[in-house]
Coordinates of C-alpha atoms and ligand atoms in Angstrom, one line a residue:
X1 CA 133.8 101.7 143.6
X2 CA 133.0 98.1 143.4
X3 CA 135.6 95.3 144.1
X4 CA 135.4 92.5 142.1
X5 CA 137.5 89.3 143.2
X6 CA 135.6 86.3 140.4
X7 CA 136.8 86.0 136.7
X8 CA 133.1 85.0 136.1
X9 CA 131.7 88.0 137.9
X10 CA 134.4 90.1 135.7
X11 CA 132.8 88.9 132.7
X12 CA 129.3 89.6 133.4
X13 CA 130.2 93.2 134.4
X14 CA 131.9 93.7 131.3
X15 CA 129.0 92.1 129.2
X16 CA 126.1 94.4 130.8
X17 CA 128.9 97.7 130.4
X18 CA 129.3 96.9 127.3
X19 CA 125.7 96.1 126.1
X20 CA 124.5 99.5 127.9
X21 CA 127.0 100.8 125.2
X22 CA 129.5 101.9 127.6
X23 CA 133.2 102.2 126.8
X24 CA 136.1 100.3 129.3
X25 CA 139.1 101.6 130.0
X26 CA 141.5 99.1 131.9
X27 CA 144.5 99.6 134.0
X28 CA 146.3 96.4 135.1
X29 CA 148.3 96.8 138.2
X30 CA 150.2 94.4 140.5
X31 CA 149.3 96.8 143.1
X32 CA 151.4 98.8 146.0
X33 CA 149.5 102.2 144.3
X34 CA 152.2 104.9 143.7
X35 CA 151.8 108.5 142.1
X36 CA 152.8 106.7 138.6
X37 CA 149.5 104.1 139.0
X38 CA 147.9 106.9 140.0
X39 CA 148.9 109.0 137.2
X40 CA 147.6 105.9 135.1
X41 CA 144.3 105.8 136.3
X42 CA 143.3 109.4 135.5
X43 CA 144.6 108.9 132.3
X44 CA 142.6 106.1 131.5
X45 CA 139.4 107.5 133.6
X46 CA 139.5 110.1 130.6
X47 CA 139.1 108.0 127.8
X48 CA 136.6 105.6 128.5
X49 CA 132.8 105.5 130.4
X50 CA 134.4 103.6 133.0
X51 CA 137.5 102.8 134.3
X52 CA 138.6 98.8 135.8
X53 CA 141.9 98.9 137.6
X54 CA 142.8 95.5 137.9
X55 CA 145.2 94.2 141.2
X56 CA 146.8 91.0 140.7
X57 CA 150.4 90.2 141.9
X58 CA 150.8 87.4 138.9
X59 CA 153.3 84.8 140.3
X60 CA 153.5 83.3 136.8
X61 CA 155.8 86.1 135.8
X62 CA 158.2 86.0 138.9
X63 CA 161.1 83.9 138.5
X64 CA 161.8 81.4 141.1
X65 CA 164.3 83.6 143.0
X66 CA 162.8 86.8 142.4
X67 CA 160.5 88.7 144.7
X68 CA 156.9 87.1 144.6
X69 CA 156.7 86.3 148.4
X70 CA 157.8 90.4 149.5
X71 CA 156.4 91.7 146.7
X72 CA 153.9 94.6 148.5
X73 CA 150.5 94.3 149.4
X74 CA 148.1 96.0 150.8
X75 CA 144.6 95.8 149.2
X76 CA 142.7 98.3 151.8
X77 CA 145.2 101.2 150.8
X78 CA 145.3 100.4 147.3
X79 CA 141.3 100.0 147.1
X80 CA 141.2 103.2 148.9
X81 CA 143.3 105.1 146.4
X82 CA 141.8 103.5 143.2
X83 CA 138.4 104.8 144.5
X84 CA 139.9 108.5 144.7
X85 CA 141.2 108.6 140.9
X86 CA 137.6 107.1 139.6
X87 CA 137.9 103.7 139.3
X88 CA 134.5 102.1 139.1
X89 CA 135.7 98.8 139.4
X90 CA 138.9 97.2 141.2
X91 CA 138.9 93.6 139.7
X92 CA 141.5 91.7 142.6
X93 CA 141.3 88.0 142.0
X94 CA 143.1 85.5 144.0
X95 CA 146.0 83.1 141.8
X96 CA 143.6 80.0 141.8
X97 CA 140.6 82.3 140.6
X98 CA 143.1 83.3 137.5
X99 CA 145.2 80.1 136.9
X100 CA 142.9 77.0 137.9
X101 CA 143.8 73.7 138.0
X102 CA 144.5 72.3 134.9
X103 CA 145.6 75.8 133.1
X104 CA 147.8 75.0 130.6
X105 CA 148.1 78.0 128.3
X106 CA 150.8 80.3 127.8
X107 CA 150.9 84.0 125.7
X108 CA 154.1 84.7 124.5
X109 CA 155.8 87.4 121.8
X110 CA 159.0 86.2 120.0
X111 CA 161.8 88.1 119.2
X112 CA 160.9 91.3 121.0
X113 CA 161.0 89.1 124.3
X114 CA 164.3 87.6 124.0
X115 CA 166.7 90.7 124.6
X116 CA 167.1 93.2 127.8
X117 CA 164.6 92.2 130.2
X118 CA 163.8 89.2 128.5
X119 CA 167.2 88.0 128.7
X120 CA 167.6 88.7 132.5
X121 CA 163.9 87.3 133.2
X122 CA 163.6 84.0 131.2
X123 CA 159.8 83.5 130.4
X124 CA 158.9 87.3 132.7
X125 CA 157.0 88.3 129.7
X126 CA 155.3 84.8 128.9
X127 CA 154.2 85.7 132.1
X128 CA 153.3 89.4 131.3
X129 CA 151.4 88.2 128.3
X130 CA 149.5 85.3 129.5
X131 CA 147.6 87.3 132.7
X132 CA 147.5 90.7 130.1
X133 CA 146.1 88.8 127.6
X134 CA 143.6 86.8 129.9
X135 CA 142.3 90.5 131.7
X136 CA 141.5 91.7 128.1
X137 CA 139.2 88.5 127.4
X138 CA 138.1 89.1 131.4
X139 CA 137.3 93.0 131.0
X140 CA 136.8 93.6 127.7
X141 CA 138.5 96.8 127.2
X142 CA 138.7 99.4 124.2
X143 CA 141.2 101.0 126.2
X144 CA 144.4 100.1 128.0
X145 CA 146.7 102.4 129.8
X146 CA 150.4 101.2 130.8
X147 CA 153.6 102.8 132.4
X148 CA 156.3 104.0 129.8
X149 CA 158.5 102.8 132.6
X150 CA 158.7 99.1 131.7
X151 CA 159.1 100.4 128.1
X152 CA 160.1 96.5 126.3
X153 CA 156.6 95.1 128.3
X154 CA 154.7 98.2 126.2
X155 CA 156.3 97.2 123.7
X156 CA 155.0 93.3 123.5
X157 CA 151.8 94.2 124.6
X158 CA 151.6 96.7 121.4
X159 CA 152.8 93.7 119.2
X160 CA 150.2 91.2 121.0
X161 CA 147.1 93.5 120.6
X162 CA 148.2 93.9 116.8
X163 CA 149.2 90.7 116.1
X164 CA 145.5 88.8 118.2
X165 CA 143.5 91.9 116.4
X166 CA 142.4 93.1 119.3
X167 CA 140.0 96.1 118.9
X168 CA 141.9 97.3 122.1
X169 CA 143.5 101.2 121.8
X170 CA 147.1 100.6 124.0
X171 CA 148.0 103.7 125.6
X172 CA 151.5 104.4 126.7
X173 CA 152.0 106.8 130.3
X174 CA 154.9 109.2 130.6
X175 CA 157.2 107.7 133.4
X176 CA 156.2 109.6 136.6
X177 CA 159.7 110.6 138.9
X178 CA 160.2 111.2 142.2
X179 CA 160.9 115.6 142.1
X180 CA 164.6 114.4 142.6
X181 CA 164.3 112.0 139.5
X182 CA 163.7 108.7 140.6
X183 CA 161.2 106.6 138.2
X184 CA 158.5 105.4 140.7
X185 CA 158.1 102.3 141.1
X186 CA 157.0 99.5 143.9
X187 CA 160.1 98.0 144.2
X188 CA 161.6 101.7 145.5
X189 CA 160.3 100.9 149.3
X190 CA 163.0 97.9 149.3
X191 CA 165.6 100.5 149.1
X192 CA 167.2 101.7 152.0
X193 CA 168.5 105.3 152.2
X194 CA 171.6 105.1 151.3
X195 CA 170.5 102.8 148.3
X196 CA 167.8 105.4 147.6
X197 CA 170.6 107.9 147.3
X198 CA 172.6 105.4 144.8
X199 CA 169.6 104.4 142.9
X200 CA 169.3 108.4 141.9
X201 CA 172.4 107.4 139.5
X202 CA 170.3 106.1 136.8
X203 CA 167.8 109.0 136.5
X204 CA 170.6 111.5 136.4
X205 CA 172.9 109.0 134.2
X206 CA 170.1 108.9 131.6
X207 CA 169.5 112.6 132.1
X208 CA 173.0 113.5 131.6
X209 CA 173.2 111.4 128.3
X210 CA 170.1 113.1 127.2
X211 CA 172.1 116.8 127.1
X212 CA 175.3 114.5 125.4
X213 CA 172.8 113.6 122.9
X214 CA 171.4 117.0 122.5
X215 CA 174.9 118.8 122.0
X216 CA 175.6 116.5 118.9
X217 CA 176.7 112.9 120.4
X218 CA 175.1 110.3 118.0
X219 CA 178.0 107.5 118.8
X220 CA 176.2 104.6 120.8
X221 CA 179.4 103.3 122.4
X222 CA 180.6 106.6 123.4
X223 CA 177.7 107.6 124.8
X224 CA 177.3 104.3 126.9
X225 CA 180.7 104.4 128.3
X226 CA 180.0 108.0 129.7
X227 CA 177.1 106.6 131.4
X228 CA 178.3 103.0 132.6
X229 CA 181.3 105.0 134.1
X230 CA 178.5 107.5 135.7
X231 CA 176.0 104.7 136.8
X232 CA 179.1 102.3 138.7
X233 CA 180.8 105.6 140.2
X234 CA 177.6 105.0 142.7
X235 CA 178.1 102.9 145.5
X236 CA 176.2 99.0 145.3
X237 CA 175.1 99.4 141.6
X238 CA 175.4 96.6 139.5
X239 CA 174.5 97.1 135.7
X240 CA 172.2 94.3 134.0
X241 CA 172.2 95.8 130.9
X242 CA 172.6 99.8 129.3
X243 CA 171.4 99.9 125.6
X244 CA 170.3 102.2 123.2
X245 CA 167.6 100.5 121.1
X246 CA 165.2 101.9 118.7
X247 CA 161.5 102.3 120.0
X248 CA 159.6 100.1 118.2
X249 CA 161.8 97.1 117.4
X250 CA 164.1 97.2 120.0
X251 CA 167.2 96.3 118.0
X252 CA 170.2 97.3 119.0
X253 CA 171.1 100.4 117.4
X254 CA 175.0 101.7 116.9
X255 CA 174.6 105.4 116.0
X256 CA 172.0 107.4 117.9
X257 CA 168.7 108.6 116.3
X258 CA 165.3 110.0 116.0
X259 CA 163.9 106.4 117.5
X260 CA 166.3 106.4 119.7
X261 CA 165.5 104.8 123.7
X262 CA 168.1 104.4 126.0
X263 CA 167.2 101.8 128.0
X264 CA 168.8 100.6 132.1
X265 CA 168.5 98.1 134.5
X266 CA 171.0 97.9 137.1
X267 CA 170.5 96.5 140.9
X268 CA 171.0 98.6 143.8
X269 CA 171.6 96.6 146.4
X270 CA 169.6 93.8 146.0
X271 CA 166.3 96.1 144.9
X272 CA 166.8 95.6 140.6
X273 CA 165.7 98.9 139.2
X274 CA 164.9 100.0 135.2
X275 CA 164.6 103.3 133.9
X276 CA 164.4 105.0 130.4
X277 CA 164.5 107.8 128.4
X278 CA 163.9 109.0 124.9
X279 CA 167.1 110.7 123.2
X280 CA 166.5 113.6 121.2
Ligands
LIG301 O1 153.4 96.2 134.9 C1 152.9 95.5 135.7 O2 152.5 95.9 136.8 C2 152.6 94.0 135.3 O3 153.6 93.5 134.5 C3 151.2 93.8 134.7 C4 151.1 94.6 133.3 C5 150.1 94.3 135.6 C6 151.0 92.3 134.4 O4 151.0 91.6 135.6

């Protein structure tokens, strides 16, 4: 595996792969590898000649008192596990190699932005969208491979790559858990045990409404009060938002579906933590 830190050398990489009629699949990262990247890259390692993992902890989606500064890092691990699932390429450039002086352009999605995440992050996925859109022009992908996990970010990226035409496939993961439920994530080594223990609540809160849902609950508010009262019986959670909201749109939805997601954020402690399922 070859690490690549230049936007130019990125380029040229792309250029010869894709001249030697080679296919690229791409997984963006911010890094801090868990099972679920992992998962990720041998996903994408399958559908594509070769695989870039790119490693970038972009600061322009960070809000100013979010966790930028702590967030983890640790390039020698991560390089070392990339290598193991494939990768042929880690592409890890520094901020000032991505956003030089005098950048001044900004990727965003309307509509789809503004609620859930959106509404707790103001300008997150203007952030998401700006560096995504900027490692498809850098790599050149026909394939791109992201967590189900932050399920509203697959969602804009789906409507960005459709609305720009991009010739770019955007595959969705499965969320990868923890074997007692937890949705992995980077942000899981803030928590400490006992938060670990509370932040179990929303795996087994979405789990539970899963099986209302499957015995014949299709009442939205019903179902929601059920799992707000499950979710705040755990010590130190505090709910950002709990919605049901159909897949593709993400509108609100009152009676429960076929499209159906239900969607959580909460913060435990100070660690804020989303999770989602599908409801049958
Ligand atoms: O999901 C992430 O890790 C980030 O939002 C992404 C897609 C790599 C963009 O920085």
């Amino acid at each position: 595996m070859e690490i690549i830190h230049t936007p130019r050398e990125m380029t040229a990489w792309a250029n010869r792969t894709r001249a030697a009629a080679e296919t690229i699949a791409l997984v963006p990262t911010m890094g801090a590898f868990h099972d679920g990247h992992l998962a990720l890259m041998r996903a994408a390692a399958q559908r594509a000649d070769r695989l870039v993992v790119s490693l970038f902890v972009n600061p322009i989606q960070f809000g100013a008192s979010e966790d930028l500064d702590r967030y983890p890092r640790n390039l020698k691990r991560d390089a070392e596990l990339a290598a193991a699932q494939g990768t042929d390429i880690l592409f890890a450039p520094a901020a000032e190699a991505m956003y030089p002086r005098g950048f001044a352009t900004k990727v965003g999605v309307a509509g789809l932005t503004d609620t859930l995440c959106g509404a707790s992050r103001p300008g997150h996925f203007d952030g998401v969208t700006t560096v995504v859109a900027k490692l498809f022009n850098l790599v050149k992908p026909q394939v791109a491979v992201f967590g189900e996990k932050d399920f509203q970010q697959l969602a804009v990226i789906r409507r960005m790559v459709a609305d720009l035409a991009w010739d770019i496939d955007v595959v969705g993961h499965p969320i990868v858990r923890e074997a007692d439920g937890l949705a992995m994530s980077s942000r899981n080594v803030y928590l400490a045990p006992e938060e670990r223990q509370a932040a179990l609540g929303l795996s087994r809160a979405l789990a539970h409404a899963r099986q209302r849902v499957a015995a014949g609950e299709t009442d939205t508010e019903r179902l929601l009060a059920g799992v707000r009262q499950a979710l705040l019986a755990r010590p130190g959670v505090t709910i950002d938002y709990l919605s049901v909201v159909h897949g593709q749109s993400l509108v609100a939805q009152e009676r429960i579906d076929a499209d159906s997601v239900l969607l959580v954020a909460a913060l435990v402690g100070t660690t804020r933590l989303i999770d989602n399922t599908p409801l049958p």
